[in-house]
Amino acid sequence: MSVKFSKDHEWVSLAGDIATIGITNHAQEQLGDVVFVELPAVGKKVAKGGDAAVVESVKAASEVYAPVTGEVVEVNKELEADPALVNRGAEGDGWFMKVKISNPAEFSELMDKAAYDKFVASL
Amino acid sequence: MTETALKRTILYDEHAALGAKLVPFAGYEMPVQYPAGILTEHNWTRSSAGLFDVSHMGQAFLVGPDHASTAAAMEKLVPADIASLKPHQIRYSQFLNPEGGILDDLMVTRSAYAGYEGWLYLVCNAARKDDDFAHIEKNLPANVKLQRGADMALVALQGPKAEAALAKLAPAVRDTPFMHYAAVSIDGIQAHVSRSGYTGEDGFEISISDKDAVRLWQLLLANPDVKSVGLGARDSLRLEAGLCLYGHDIDETTSPVEADLLWSIQKRRRTEGGFIGAARVQKEIASGAKRKRVGIKPEGRAPAREGTVVTDTAGRQIGVITSGGFGPTANCPVAMGYVETSFAKPGTAIQLIIRDKPMPAQIITLPFVPHNYER
């Protein structure tokens, strides 16, 4: 299992053809206190770069884009009752959705941890 | 758009030292939050005492030979009763354009300082102050002058522990009623302390000279009950308190009647008029306004942001959200906006179009969180 990162500040952990997706710790720090998460319906097809979820902090609403193409097979229901879980564990318990990926090449194109850290430092 | 250099308040270095996130606001580089974050700062203000730098706001004086003359000049500019203000007393009002739209909202205080009996002290919004001052000067009689505050800072101390915190340094503030001021000395610093604010909590707005601002800021923060709070929490606090934000909930198209600010227009002024914009205000008092500012509570957990379309239950647009977000104390999404007057009654079911989907919501009576003023 390996974890990769997108320029839109999502992380993707791939196990077989199931990608677990969330927002990065850097993203939650930028957002501040998360108060609402809107997750896609299970069964929804998401396309790389397309809208997948919405995360709202006290300040503003932000789109979460799908870092890979596929079909949503599970969402993190805990986030509905406890959106602050995104702040406490962005890259762990605060995951957003699981997607059955249709194009493994898209995963390979994402950044590894070192490249993402470098990208964040350049912002 | 031309780039203009952002101004800084005299407390800028204090914000930077506290680790504030600084953002452009009304031409100033202001702290939107400190490391604690908006939610924590909001809750701290509701439970203890928050300290805000609001030095970007416009402070000025209207100066005439006596109160009656200065009040008469001011009453041409605002719909509030200024003549009946007692020394030390503060009133909230608005500058209106000739069409009755709101140019800005402000606080007006009648001076009781010896030798300054004909003075009114004004505090208006940072983004509007230059326009306000030009508008005032254009409409003054020869015997009344506007004097802009020079080298003045303004901080707000807000929350249930604000009185105790400030009284440690200046005991007289305990006896200052809501919407009145006291002139006090705080460790040798001359301070004009108004019992007012923008959070719905008891508290004070403290006007001092720039040269004393850092020392006062540090003196107040030395109390463990007091923590610095940024503009982010200031916004969520005022929204829960149902207070208007200029440029969002009120602007040049909205009248005081539409904005549900009729309480700030005292009886004599309603009948007599005599202020710029009176025709529309009096007409709306007599025959009603077409739309009204109301509190709106989304039924789900999704916040409805500014610009969200409001519809009736059949999907016809009846209004728009002008301020919306999450209320940390209310623990739910909170919003306000304008709706057609026939939908303004509390309890009315409406819909909000959030990300193209209709979401159920309800008109509610403001505020979302009861005011905690010291009466």
Tab-separated table of C-alpha atoms in Angstrom:
chain	number	residue	atom	x	y	z
A	1	MET	CA	0.000	0.000	0.000
A	2	SER	CA	1.389	3.385	-0.947
A	3	VAL	CA	0.219	6.956	-0.389
A	4	LYS	CA	0.359	9.688	-3.011
A	5	PHE	CA	-0.650	13.326	-3.106
A	6	SER	CA	-2.321	15.746	-5.520
A	7	LYS	CA	-1.651	19.422	-6.176
A	8	ASP	CA	-5.177	20.078	-4.892
A	9	HIS	CA	-4.015	18.791	-1.492
A	10	GLU	CA	-5.705	15.424	-1.460
A	11	TRP	CA	-4.014	12.220	-0.387
A	12	VAL	CA	-4.724	8.835	-1.950
A	13	SER	CA	-3.865	5.516	-0.342
A	14	LEU	CA	-4.158	2.603	-2.751
A	15	ALA	CA	-4.847	-1.034	-1.707
A	16	GLY	CA	-5.563	-3.242	-4.694
A	17	ASP	CA	-7.943	-1.188	-6.820
A	18	ILE	CA	-9.514	0.669	-3.870
A	19	ALA	CA	-8.240	4.213	-3.292
A	20	THR	CA	-8.906	5.848	0.086
A	21	ILE	CA	-9.028	9.612	-0.352
A	22	GLY	CA	-8.810	12.507	2.077
A	23	ILE	CA	-7.400	16.006	2.354
A	24	THR	CA	-3.839	16.586	3.506
A	25	ASN	CA	-2.766	17.895	6.865
A	26	HIS	CA	-1.556	21.024	5.096
A	27	ALA	CA	-5.044	21.499	3.630
A	28	GLN	CA	-6.792	21.184	7.003
A	29	GLU	CA	-4.347	23.672	8.517
A	30	GLN	CA	-5.178	26.153	5.767
A	31	LEU	CA	-8.932	25.602	6.133
A	32	GLY	CA	-9.037	25.967	9.883
A	33	ASP	CA	-11.860	24.507	11.966
A	34	VAL	CA	-13.951	22.209	9.755
A	35	VAL	CA	-17.685	22.458	10.514
A	36	PHE	CA	-19.310	20.547	7.655
A	37	VAL	CA	-18.386	17.898	5.112
A	38	GLU	CA	-20.597	16.972	2.169
A	39	LEU	CA	-19.738	13.538	0.821
A	40	PRO	CA	-20.765	11.978	-2.505
A	41	ALA	CA	-23.373	9.220	-2.701
A	42	VAL	CA	-22.029	5.687	-2.777
A	43	GLY	CA	-22.127	4.543	-6.402
A	44	LYS	CA	-21.335	7.988	-7.781
A	45	LYS	CA	-18.788	8.065	-10.600
A	46	VAL	CA	-16.087	10.627	-10.055
A	47	ALA	CA	-13.615	11.852	-12.669
A	48	LYS	CA	-10.062	12.941	-11.965
A	49	GLY	CA	-10.114	16.677	-11.280
A	50	GLY	CA	-13.922	16.779	-10.950
A	51	ASP	CA	-15.996	17.702	-7.880
A	52	ALA	CA	-16.140	14.908	-5.343
A	53	ALA	CA	-16.944	16.488	-1.968
A	54	VAL	CA	-17.235	19.801	-0.160
A	55	VAL	CA	-15.494	20.743	3.046
A	56	GLU	CA	-16.548	23.847	4.949
A	57	SER	CA	-14.630	25.604	7.669
A	58	VAL	CA	-15.889	28.479	9.815
A	59	LYS	CA	-14.411	30.727	7.138
A	60	ALA	CA	-15.447	29.288	3.778
A	61	ALA	CA	-16.555	26.367	1.625
A	62	SER	CA	-13.951	24.496	-0.442
A	63	GLU	CA	-14.384	21.877	-3.144
A	64	VAL	CA	-12.603	18.588	-2.842
A	65	TYR	CA	-11.643	17.256	-6.278
A	66	ALA	CA	-11.278	13.598	-7.129
A	67	PRO	CA	-7.558	12.877	-7.543
A	68	VAL	CA	-8.376	9.701	-9.503
A	69	THR	CA	-11.238	8.467	-11.701
A	70	GLY	CA	-13.537	5.758	-10.426
A	71	GLU	CA	-16.684	4.833	-8.529
A	72	VAL	CA	-17.349	5.756	-4.902
A	73	VAL	CA	-17.742	2.529	-2.919
A	74	GLU	CA	-17.742	3.896	0.631
A	75	VAL	CA	-17.815	7.253	2.431
A	76	ASN	CA	-16.696	8.164	5.951
A	77	LYS	CA	-20.029	8.615	7.713
A	78	GLU	CA	-18.253	9.715	10.913
A	79	LEU	CA	-17.540	13.058	9.263
A	80	GLU	CA	-21.230	13.949	9.186
A	81	ALA	CA	-21.521	13.851	12.967
A	82	ASP	CA	-17.956	14.924	13.715
A	83	PRO	CA	-16.532	17.117	10.942
A	84	ALA	CA	-13.698	18.253	13.232
A	85	LEU	CA	-12.259	14.754	12.725
A	86	VAL	CA	-10.763	16.245	9.552
A	87	ASN	CA	-8.706	18.631	11.709
A	88	ARG	CA	-7.698	15.981	14.224
A	89	GLY	CA	-6.756	13.301	11.747
A	90	ALA	CA	-6.720	14.594	8.187
A	91	GLU	CA	-4.444	11.859	6.872
A	92	GLY	CA	-5.957	9.067	8.994
A	93	ASP	CA	-9.409	8.782	10.628
A	94	GLY	CA	-10.538	11.900	8.767
A	95	TRP	CA	-10.598	10.158	5.353
A	96	PHE	CA	-13.425	11.174	3.004
A	97	MET	CA	-14.196	8.348	0.599
A	98	LYS	CA	-13.109	5.086	-0.959
A	99	VAL	CA	-13.079	4.900	-4.738
A	100	LYS	CA	-12.716	1.834	-6.970
A	101	ILE	CA	-10.284	3.187	-9.489
A	102	SER	CA	-10.628	2.641	-13.212
A	103	ASN	CA	-7.248	3.923	-14.382
A	104	PRO	CA	-4.231	2.907	-12.243
A	105	ALA	CA	-1.944	5.140	-14.319
A	106	GLU	CA	-3.601	8.192	-12.717
A	107	PHE	CA	-2.375	7.028	-9.327
A	108	SER	CA	1.202	6.646	-10.530
A	109	GLU	CA	1.145	10.218	-11.857
A	110	LEU	CA	0.432	11.680	-8.395
A	111	MET	CA	3.244	13.033	-6.199
A	112	ASP	CA	5.011	10.973	-3.563
A	113	LYS	CA	5.425	12.356	-0.036
A	114	ALA	CA	8.794	14.019	-0.728
A	115	ALA	CA	7.529	15.695	-3.905
A	116	TYR	CA	4.356	16.889	-2.148
A	117	ASP	CA	6.289	18.326	0.788
A	118	LYS	CA	8.500	20.162	-1.683
A	119	PHE	CA	5.409	21.422	-3.507
A	120	VAL	CA	3.865	22.729	-0.268
A	121	ALA	CA	7.127	24.428	0.720
A	122	SER	CA	7.133	26.216	-2.637
A	123	LEU	CA	3.664	27.755	-2.075
B	1	MET	CA	-7.293	47.406	-10.328
B	2	THR	CA	-4.395	49.400	-8.951
B	3	GLU	CA	-2.420	47.953	-6.101
B	4	THR	CA	-2.349	50.137	-3.042
B	5	ALA	CA	-0.077	49.491	-0.106
B	6	LEU	CA	-1.947	48.013	2.843
B	7	LYS	CA	-2.050	50.131	5.961
B	8	ARG	CA	-1.183	48.753	9.380
B	9	THR	CA	-2.631	49.610	12.745
B	10	ILE	CA	-0.296	50.623	15.561
B	11	LEU	CA	-0.773	47.097	17.002
B	12	TYR	CA	0.552	45.305	13.908
B	13	ASP	CA	3.762	44.122	15.574
B	14	GLU	CA	1.743	42.725	18.499
B	15	HIS	CA	-0.369	40.643	16.100
B	16	ALA	CA	2.709	39.383	14.296
B	17	ALA	CA	4.388	38.489	17.603
B	18	LEU	CA	1.281	36.542	18.690
B	19	GLY	CA	1.468	34.507	15.471
B	20	ALA	CA	-1.634	36.002	13.854
B	21	LYS	CA	-2.645	35.150	10.302
B	22	LEU	CA	-2.758	38.619	8.713
B	23	VAL	CA	-5.036	39.323	5.755
B	24	PRO	CA	-6.085	42.409	3.790
B	25	PHE	CA	-9.278	43.899	5.208
B	26	ALA	CA	-10.701	47.330	4.331
B	27	GLY	CA	-7.273	48.495	3.175
B	28	TYR	CA	-5.513	47.266	6.307
B	29	GLU	CA	-3.420	44.240	7.080
B	30	MET	CA	-5.499	42.765	9.905
B	31	PRO	CA	-5.412	39.610	12.070
B	32	VAL	CA	-8.132	37.221	10.857
B	33	GLN	CA	-7.137	34.716	13.518
B	34	TYR	CA	-4.392	33.843	15.992
B	35	PRO	CA	-2.934	30.337	16.384
B	36	ALA	CA	-5.879	29.265	18.609
B	37	GLY	CA	-8.178	29.466	15.558
B	38	ILE	CA	-11.566	31.041	14.909
B	39	LEU	CA	-13.657	28.429	16.755
B	40	THR	CA	-11.574	28.620	19.938
B	41	GLU	CA	-11.396	32.427	19.800
B	42	HIS	CA	-15.169	32.620	19.318
B	43	ASN	CA	-15.854	30.319	22.262
B	44	TRP	CA	-13.316	32.157	24.430
B	45	THR	CA	-15.159	35.444	23.827
B	46	ARG	CA	-18.491	33.858	24.787
B	47	SER	CA	-17.085	32.326	27.980
B	48	SER	CA	-14.308	34.677	29.100
B	49	ALA	CA	-12.984	37.857	27.428
B	50	GLY	CA	-11.697	38.439	23.906
B	51	LEU	CA	-9.463	41.347	22.942
B	52	PHE	CA	-9.846	42.745	19.412
B	53	ASP	CA	-7.837	45.366	17.559
B	54	VAL	CA	-10.358	47.534	15.724
B	55	SER	CA	-8.060	50.505	15.179
B	56	HIS	CA	-8.826	50.403	11.464
B	57	MET	CA	-12.279	51.815	12.182
B	58	GLY	CA	-12.983	55.488	11.574
B	59	GLN	CA	-12.939	57.725	14.636
B	60	ALA	CA	-13.927	61.378	14.313
B	61	PHE	CA	-15.538	64.276	16.152
B	62	LEU	CA	-18.323	66.589	15.176
B	63	VAL	CA	-17.568	69.917	16.793
B	64	GLY	CA	-20.035	72.750	17.320
B	65	PRO	CA	-20.601	75.572	19.793
B	66	ASP	CA	-23.012	73.568	21.972
B	67	HIS	CA	-24.854	70.244	21.981
B	68	ALA	CA	-28.037	71.640	20.439
B	69	SER	CA	-26.147	73.007	17.409
B	70	THR	CA	-24.013	69.911	16.862
B	71	ALA	CA	-26.992	67.599	17.358
B	72	ALA	CA	-29.064	69.587	14.854
B	73	ALA	CA	-26.266	69.246	12.273
B	74	MET	CA	-25.939	65.514	12.979
B	75	GLU	CA	-29.699	64.956	12.776
B	76	LYS	CA	-29.599	66.094	9.168
B	77	LEU	CA	-27.219	63.187	8.462
B	78	VAL	CA	-28.723	60.358	10.521
B	79	PRO	CA	-32.250	59.226	11.438
B	80	ALA	CA	-31.484	58.716	15.162
B	81	ASP	CA	-32.523	61.199	17.831
B	82	ILE	CA	-29.251	62.954	18.659
B	83	ALA	CA	-30.743	65.994	20.416
B	84	SER	CA	-32.065	63.853	23.266
B	85	LEU	CA	-28.749	62.067	23.849
B	86	LYS	CA	-27.620	62.584	27.423
B	87	PRO	CA	-23.988	63.396	28.195
B	88	HIS	CA	-22.009	60.072	28.134
B	89	GLN	CA	-24.734	58.346	26.113
B	90	ILE	CA	-24.138	56.382	22.878
B	91	ARG	CA	-26.561	55.636	20.038
B	92	TYR	CA	-26.326	53.417	16.964
B	93	SER	CA	-27.383	55.017	13.680
B	94	GLN	CA	-26.810	55.107	9.920
B	95	PHE	CA	-25.788	57.623	7.291
B	96	LEU	CA	-28.351	57.530	4.462
B	97	ASN	CA	-28.196	58.648	0.858
B	98	PRO	CA	-31.001	60.823	-0.562
B	99	GLU	CA	-32.786	57.640	-1.739
B	100	GLY	CA	-32.848	56.309	1.827
B	101	GLY	CA	-30.145	53.664	1.235
B	102	ILE	CA	-27.529	53.095	3.931
B	103	LEU	CA	-24.117	54.688	3.288
B	104	ASP	CA	-22.672	53.341	6.522
B	105	ASP	CA	-23.627	52.528	10.092
B	106	LEU	CA	-21.998	54.153	13.071
B	107	MET	CA	-21.968	54.877	16.799
B	108	VAL	CA	-22.617	58.415	18.029
B	109	THR	CA	-21.571	59.489	21.534
B	110	ARG	CA	-22.390	62.761	23.306
B	111	SER	CA	-19.330	64.167	25.041
B	112	ALA	CA	-19.397	65.115	28.714
B	113	TYR	CA	-15.755	66.214	28.790
B	114	ALA	CA	-15.345	69.668	30.350
B	115	GLY	CA	-14.764	72.188	27.601
B	116	TYR	CA	-15.995	69.734	24.924
B	117	GLU	CA	-19.745	70.008	25.543
B	118	GLY	CA	-20.579	70.644	21.906
B	119	TRP	CA	-18.711	67.541	20.700
B	120	LEU	CA	-20.053	64.281	19.336
B	121	TYR	CA	-17.694	61.297	18.983
B	122	LEU	CA	-18.327	59.120	15.916
B	123	VAL	CA	-17.093	55.605	15.119
B	124	CYS	CA	-17.756	54.295	11.609
B	125	ASN	CA	-16.576	51.459	9.366
B	126	ALA	CA	-12.994	51.320	8.101
B	127	ALA	CA	-13.930	50.672	4.466
B	128	ARG	CA	-16.395	53.584	4.467
B	129	LYS	CA	-14.682	56.203	6.604
B	130	ASP	CA	-13.212	58.364	3.828
B	131	ASP	CA	-16.561	58.506	2.018
B	132	ASP	CA	-18.391	59.119	5.314
B	133	PHE	CA	-16.157	62.025	6.236
B	134	ALA	CA	-16.567	63.633	2.805
B	135	HIS	CA	-20.351	63.153	3.064
B	136	ILE	CA	-20.449	64.734	6.529
B	137	GLU	CA	-18.353	67.736	5.506
B	138	LYS	CA	-20.502	68.364	2.451
B	139	ASN	CA	-23.606	68.602	4.614
B	140	LEU	CA	-22.508	70.629	7.640
B	141	PRO	CA	-23.626	74.148	8.556
B	142	ALA	CA	-20.918	76.788	8.987
B	143	ASN	CA	-20.828	76.589	12.792
B	144	VAL	CA	-20.169	72.817	12.969
B	145	LYS	CA	-16.933	71.161	11.822
B	146	LEU	CA	-15.731	67.603	11.383
B	147	GLN	CA	-12.459	66.757	13.076
B	148	ARG	CA	-10.944	63.438	12.044
B	149	GLY	CA	-9.341	61.430	14.808
B	150	ALA	CA	-5.579	61.588	14.466
B	151	ASP	CA	-3.211	58.958	15.896
B	152	MET	CA	-6.046	57.153	17.649
B	153	ALA	CA	-6.302	53.443	18.316
B	154	LEU	CA	-9.377	51.389	19.246
B	155	VAL	CA	-9.533	48.018	20.952
B	156	ALA	CA	-12.582	46.017	22.008
B	157	LEU	CA	-12.715	43.851	25.110
B	158	GLN	CA	-15.755	41.576	24.871
B	159	GLY	CA	-17.224	38.753	26.883
B	160	PRO	CA	-18.709	37.872	30.278
B	161	LYS	CA	-15.357	38.450	32.000
B	162	ALA	CA	-14.647	41.765	30.231
B	163	GLU	CA	-16.000	43.864	33.093
B	164	ALA	CA	-13.940	42.120	35.758
B	165	ALA	CA	-10.810	42.273	33.601
B	166	LEU	CA	-11.122	45.972	32.846
B	167	ALA	CA	-12.316	46.895	36.361
B	168	LYS	CA	-9.048	45.544	37.778
B	169	LEU	CA	-7.325	48.357	35.902
B	170	ALA	CA	-10.117	50.957	36.031
B	171	PRO	CA	-12.772	50.190	38.710
B	172	ALA	CA	-15.105	52.951	37.436
B	173	VAL	CA	-16.114	50.887	34.404
B	174	ARG	CA	-18.278	48.706	36.672
B	175	ASP	CA	-20.686	51.638	36.993
B	176	THR	CA	-20.798	52.442	33.268
B	177	PRO	CA	-24.157	51.316	31.827
B	178	PHE	CA	-24.572	49.724	28.405
B	179	MET	CA	-24.333	52.314	25.593
B	180	HIS	CA	-22.584	54.872	27.809
B	181	TYR	CA	-18.940	55.826	28.148
B	182	ALA	CA	-16.554	56.537	30.991
B	183	ALA	CA	-13.344	58.538	30.851
B	184	VAL	CA	-10.811	56.606	32.892
B	185	SER	CA	-7.112	56.372	33.547
B	186	ILE	CA	-5.623	52.908	33.043
B	187	ASP	CA	-2.170	52.812	34.613
B	188	GLY	CA	-1.725	56.442	33.593
B	189	ILE	CA	-3.210	55.909	30.110
B	190	GLN	CA	-6.110	58.224	29.267
B	191	ALA	CA	-8.857	55.991	27.927
B	192	HIS	CA	-12.327	56.675	26.533
B	193	VAL	CA	-14.228	53.504	27.429
B	194	SER	CA	-17.569	52.829	25.709
B	195	ARG	CA	-19.748	50.028	27.026
B	196	SER	CA	-20.672	48.653	23.638
B	197	GLY	CA	-19.510	46.112	21.119
B	198	TYR	CA	-20.160	43.885	18.156
B	199	THR	CA	-20.362	40.408	19.647
B	200	GLY	CA	-23.663	40.336	21.540
B	201	GLU	CA	-21.672	40.062	24.775
B	202	ASP	CA	-21.142	42.617	27.494
B	203	GLY	CA	-17.946	44.518	26.896
B	204	PHE	CA	-16.114	47.686	26.068
B	205	GLU	CA	-14.606	49.543	23.170
B	206	ILE	CA	-11.571	51.464	24.377
B	207	SER	CA	-10.283	54.462	22.464
B	208	ILE	CA	-6.739	55.526	23.255
B	209	SER	CA	-3.941	57.466	21.724
B	210	ASP	CA	-1.695	55.492	19.339
B	211	LYS	CA	1.259	56.029	21.652
B	212	ASP	CA	-0.491	54.134	24.482
B	213	ALA	CA	-2.025	51.332	22.413
B	214	VAL	CA	0.720	48.719	22.722
B	215	ARG	CA	1.017	49.193	26.482
B	216	LEU	CA	-2.761	48.928	26.984
B	217	TRP	CA	-2.934	45.854	24.715
B	218	GLN	CA	-0.203	44.147	26.740
B	219	LEU	CA	-1.741	45.180	30.078
B	220	LEU	CA	-5.070	43.610	29.108
B	221	LEU	CA	-3.462	40.444	27.725
B	222	ALA	CA	-1.501	40.009	30.966
B	223	ASN	CA	-4.818	38.892	32.514
B	224	PRO	CA	-5.187	35.118	31.920
B	225	ASP	CA	-8.930	35.612	31.293
B	226	VAL	CA	-8.155	37.793	28.261
B	227	LYS	CA	-7.005	36.425	24.899
B	228	SER	CA	-6.555	38.072	21.529
B	229	VAL	CA	-9.339	37.386	19.016
B	230	GLY	CA	-9.226	38.052	15.277
B	231	LEU	CA	-11.678	39.299	12.685
B	232	GLY	CA	-12.782	35.761	11.802
B	233	ALA	CA	-14.363	35.216	15.208
B	234	ARG	CA	-15.584	38.816	15.264
B	235	ASP	CA	-17.654	37.899	12.206
B	236	SER	CA	-19.116	34.668	13.606
B	237	LEU	CA	-19.857	36.410	16.936
B	238	ARG	CA	-21.709	39.322	15.339
B	239	LEU	CA	-23.608	37.001	13.003
B	240	GLU	CA	-24.886	34.907	15.926
B	241	ALA	CA	-25.820	38.203	17.640
B	242	GLY	CA	-27.832	39.200	14.538
B	243	LEU	CA	-25.769	42.362	13.965
B	244	CYS	CA	-25.351	43.804	10.466
B	245	LEU	CA	-22.067	43.890	8.577
B	246	TYR	CA	-21.850	46.862	6.242
B	247	GLY	CA	-21.400	45.944	2.582
B	248	HIS	CA	-23.114	42.610	3.196
B	249	ASP	CA	-26.301	42.915	5.284
B	250	ILE	CA	-26.734	46.622	4.635
B	251	ASP	CA	-25.611	48.778	1.735
B	252	GLU	CA	-26.678	51.713	-0.404
B	253	THR	CA	-29.692	49.799	-1.750
B	254	THR	CA	-31.120	48.750	1.634
B	255	SER	CA	-33.093	51.113	3.843
B	256	PRO	CA	-33.104	51.046	7.655
B	257	VAL	CA	-36.712	49.792	7.566
B	258	GLU	CA	-35.857	46.906	5.215
B	259	ALA	CA	-32.812	46.144	7.367
B	260	ASP	CA	-35.076	45.851	10.453
B	261	LEU	CA	-33.234	48.741	12.097
B	262	LEU	CA	-36.357	50.777	12.852
B	263	TRP	CA	-35.579	50.384	16.568
B	264	SER	CA	-32.643	52.741	15.990
B	265	ILE	CA	-34.949	55.523	14.726
B	266	GLN	CA	-36.588	57.156	17.733
B	267	LYS	CA	-40.250	58.295	17.586
B	268	ARG	CA	-39.666	62.034	17.108
B	269	ARG	CA	-37.473	61.418	14.069
B	270	ARG	CA	-39.965	59.001	12.500
B	271	THR	CA	-42.676	61.660	12.502
B	272	GLU	CA	-40.577	64.780	11.975
B	273	GLY	CA	-38.143	63.389	9.392
B	274	GLY	CA	-35.665	66.087	8.448
B	275	PHE	CA	-32.750	63.778	7.668
B	276	ILE	CA	-31.262	62.862	4.307
B	277	GLY	CA	-33.236	59.878	2.977
B	278	ALA	CA	-36.296	60.564	5.189
B	279	ALA	CA	-38.837	60.321	2.353
B	280	ARG	CA	-38.249	56.592	1.775
B	281	VAL	CA	-37.922	55.781	5.467
B	282	GLN	CA	-41.204	57.531	6.319
B	283	LYS	CA	-42.977	55.955	3.355
B	284	GLU	CA	-41.825	52.484	4.419
B	285	ILE	CA	-42.838	53.123	8.022
B	286	ALA	CA	-46.314	54.082	6.811
B	287	SER	CA	-46.919	51.455	4.139
B	288	GLY	CA	-44.296	48.781	4.754
B	289	ALA	CA	-41.107	47.748	2.979
B	290	LYS	CA	-41.044	45.289	0.086
B	291	ARG	CA	-38.388	43.134	1.691
B	292	LYS	CA	-37.017	42.574	5.151
B	293	ARG	CA	-33.783	41.424	6.751
B	294	VAL	CA	-34.421	38.232	8.698
B	295	GLY	CA	-32.575	35.485	10.513
B	296	ILE	CA	-32.441	32.212	8.583
B	297	LYS	CA	-31.666	28.818	10.055
B	298	PRO	CA	-30.808	26.031	7.618
B	299	GLU	CA	-32.340	22.780	8.850
B	300	GLY	CA	-29.364	20.616	7.933
B	301	ARG	CA	-25.709	21.034	8.811
B	302	ALA	CA	-24.623	22.706	5.562
B	303	PRO	CA	-23.838	26.409	6.013
B	304	ALA	CA	-25.512	28.796	3.545
B	305	ARG	CA	-22.995	31.420	2.499
B	306	GLU	CA	-23.480	34.983	1.292
B	307	GLY	CA	-25.192	35.037	-2.114
B	308	THR	CA	-27.193	31.842	-1.562
B	309	VAL	CA	-30.584	32.093	-3.268
B	310	VAL	CA	-33.654	31.863	-1.000
B	311	THR	CA	-36.848	30.413	-2.495
B	312	ASP	CA	-40.326	29.613	-1.253
B	313	THR	CA	-41.230	25.942	-0.838
B	314	ALA	CA	-42.366	25.889	-4.475
B	315	GLY	CA	-38.964	27.036	-5.706
B	316	ARG	CA	-39.661	30.683	-6.597
B	317	GLN	CA	-36.880	33.038	-5.563
B	318	ILE	CA	-37.965	35.296	-2.698
B	319	GLY	CA	-34.618	36.585	-1.474
B	320	VAL	CA	-30.933	36.089	-0.895
B	321	ILE	CA	-28.532	35.343	1.969
B	322	THR	CA	-26.319	38.308	2.885
B	323	SER	CA	-24.262	36.688	5.675
B	324	GLY	CA	-23.987	33.046	6.471
B	325	GLY	CA	-21.736	30.553	8.121
B	326	PHE	CA	-21.471	28.257	11.079
B	327	GLY	CA	-22.383	29.479	14.549
B	328	PRO	CA	-20.045	27.874	17.076
B	329	THR	CA	-22.231	28.818	20.075
B	330	ALA	CA	-25.523	28.100	18.305
B	331	ASN	CA	-23.826	24.866	17.133
B	332	CYS	CA	-25.592	25.000	13.793
B	333	PRO	CA	-25.410	26.904	10.535
B	334	VAL	CA	-26.577	30.498	10.950
B	335	ALA	CA	-27.501	33.068	8.327
B	336	MET	CA	-29.297	36.297	7.642
B	337	GLY	CA	-30.642	37.744	4.468
B	338	TYR	CA	-33.479	39.569	2.790
B	339	VAL	CA	-36.822	38.026	1.864
B	340	GLU	CA	-40.060	39.442	0.483
B	341	THR	CA	-41.953	40.866	3.457
B	342	SER	CA	-44.766	38.279	3.205
B	343	PHE	CA	-42.190	35.562	4.026
B	344	ALA	CA	-40.514	37.428	6.897
B	345	LYS	CA	-42.581	35.966	9.730
B	346	PRO	CA	-40.565	33.733	12.098
B	347	GLY	CA	-41.410	30.077	11.537
B	348	THR	CA	-41.963	30.467	7.794
B	349	ALA	CA	-40.561	27.490	5.871
B	350	ILE	CA	-38.256	28.406	3.000
B	351	GLN	CA	-35.588	26.749	0.858
B	352	LEU	CA	-31.943	27.594	0.261
B	353	ILE	CA	-30.288	26.647	-3.006
B	354	ILE	CA	-26.963	25.188	-1.902
B	355	ARG	CA	-24.798	23.729	-4.671
B	356	ASP	CA	-27.862	23.572	-6.961
B	357	LYS	CA	-29.907	21.594	-4.442
B	358	PRO	CA	-32.883	22.985	-2.482
B	359	MET	CA	-32.254	22.658	1.263
B	360	PRO	CA	-35.015	23.264	3.845
B	361	ALA	CA	-34.631	26.254	6.150
B	362	GLN	CA	-36.723	28.436	8.415
B	363	ILE	CA	-37.091	32.142	9.158
B	364	ILE	CA	-36.145	32.689	12.808
B	365	THR	CA	-36.160	35.589	15.234
B	366	LEU	CA	-32.700	37.125	15.607
B	367	PRO	CA	-30.396	36.823	17.464
B	368	PHE	CA	-29.271	33.183	17.263
B	369	VAL	CA	-27.527	33.583	20.627
B	370	PRO	CA	-29.250	35.783	23.245
B	371	HIS	CA	-27.546	39.110	23.904
B	372	ASN	CA	-25.692	39.266	27.179
B	373	TYR	CA	-25.580	43.039	27.614
B	374	GLU	CA	-25.212	44.690	31.000
B	375	ARG	CA	-28.384	46.745	31.389
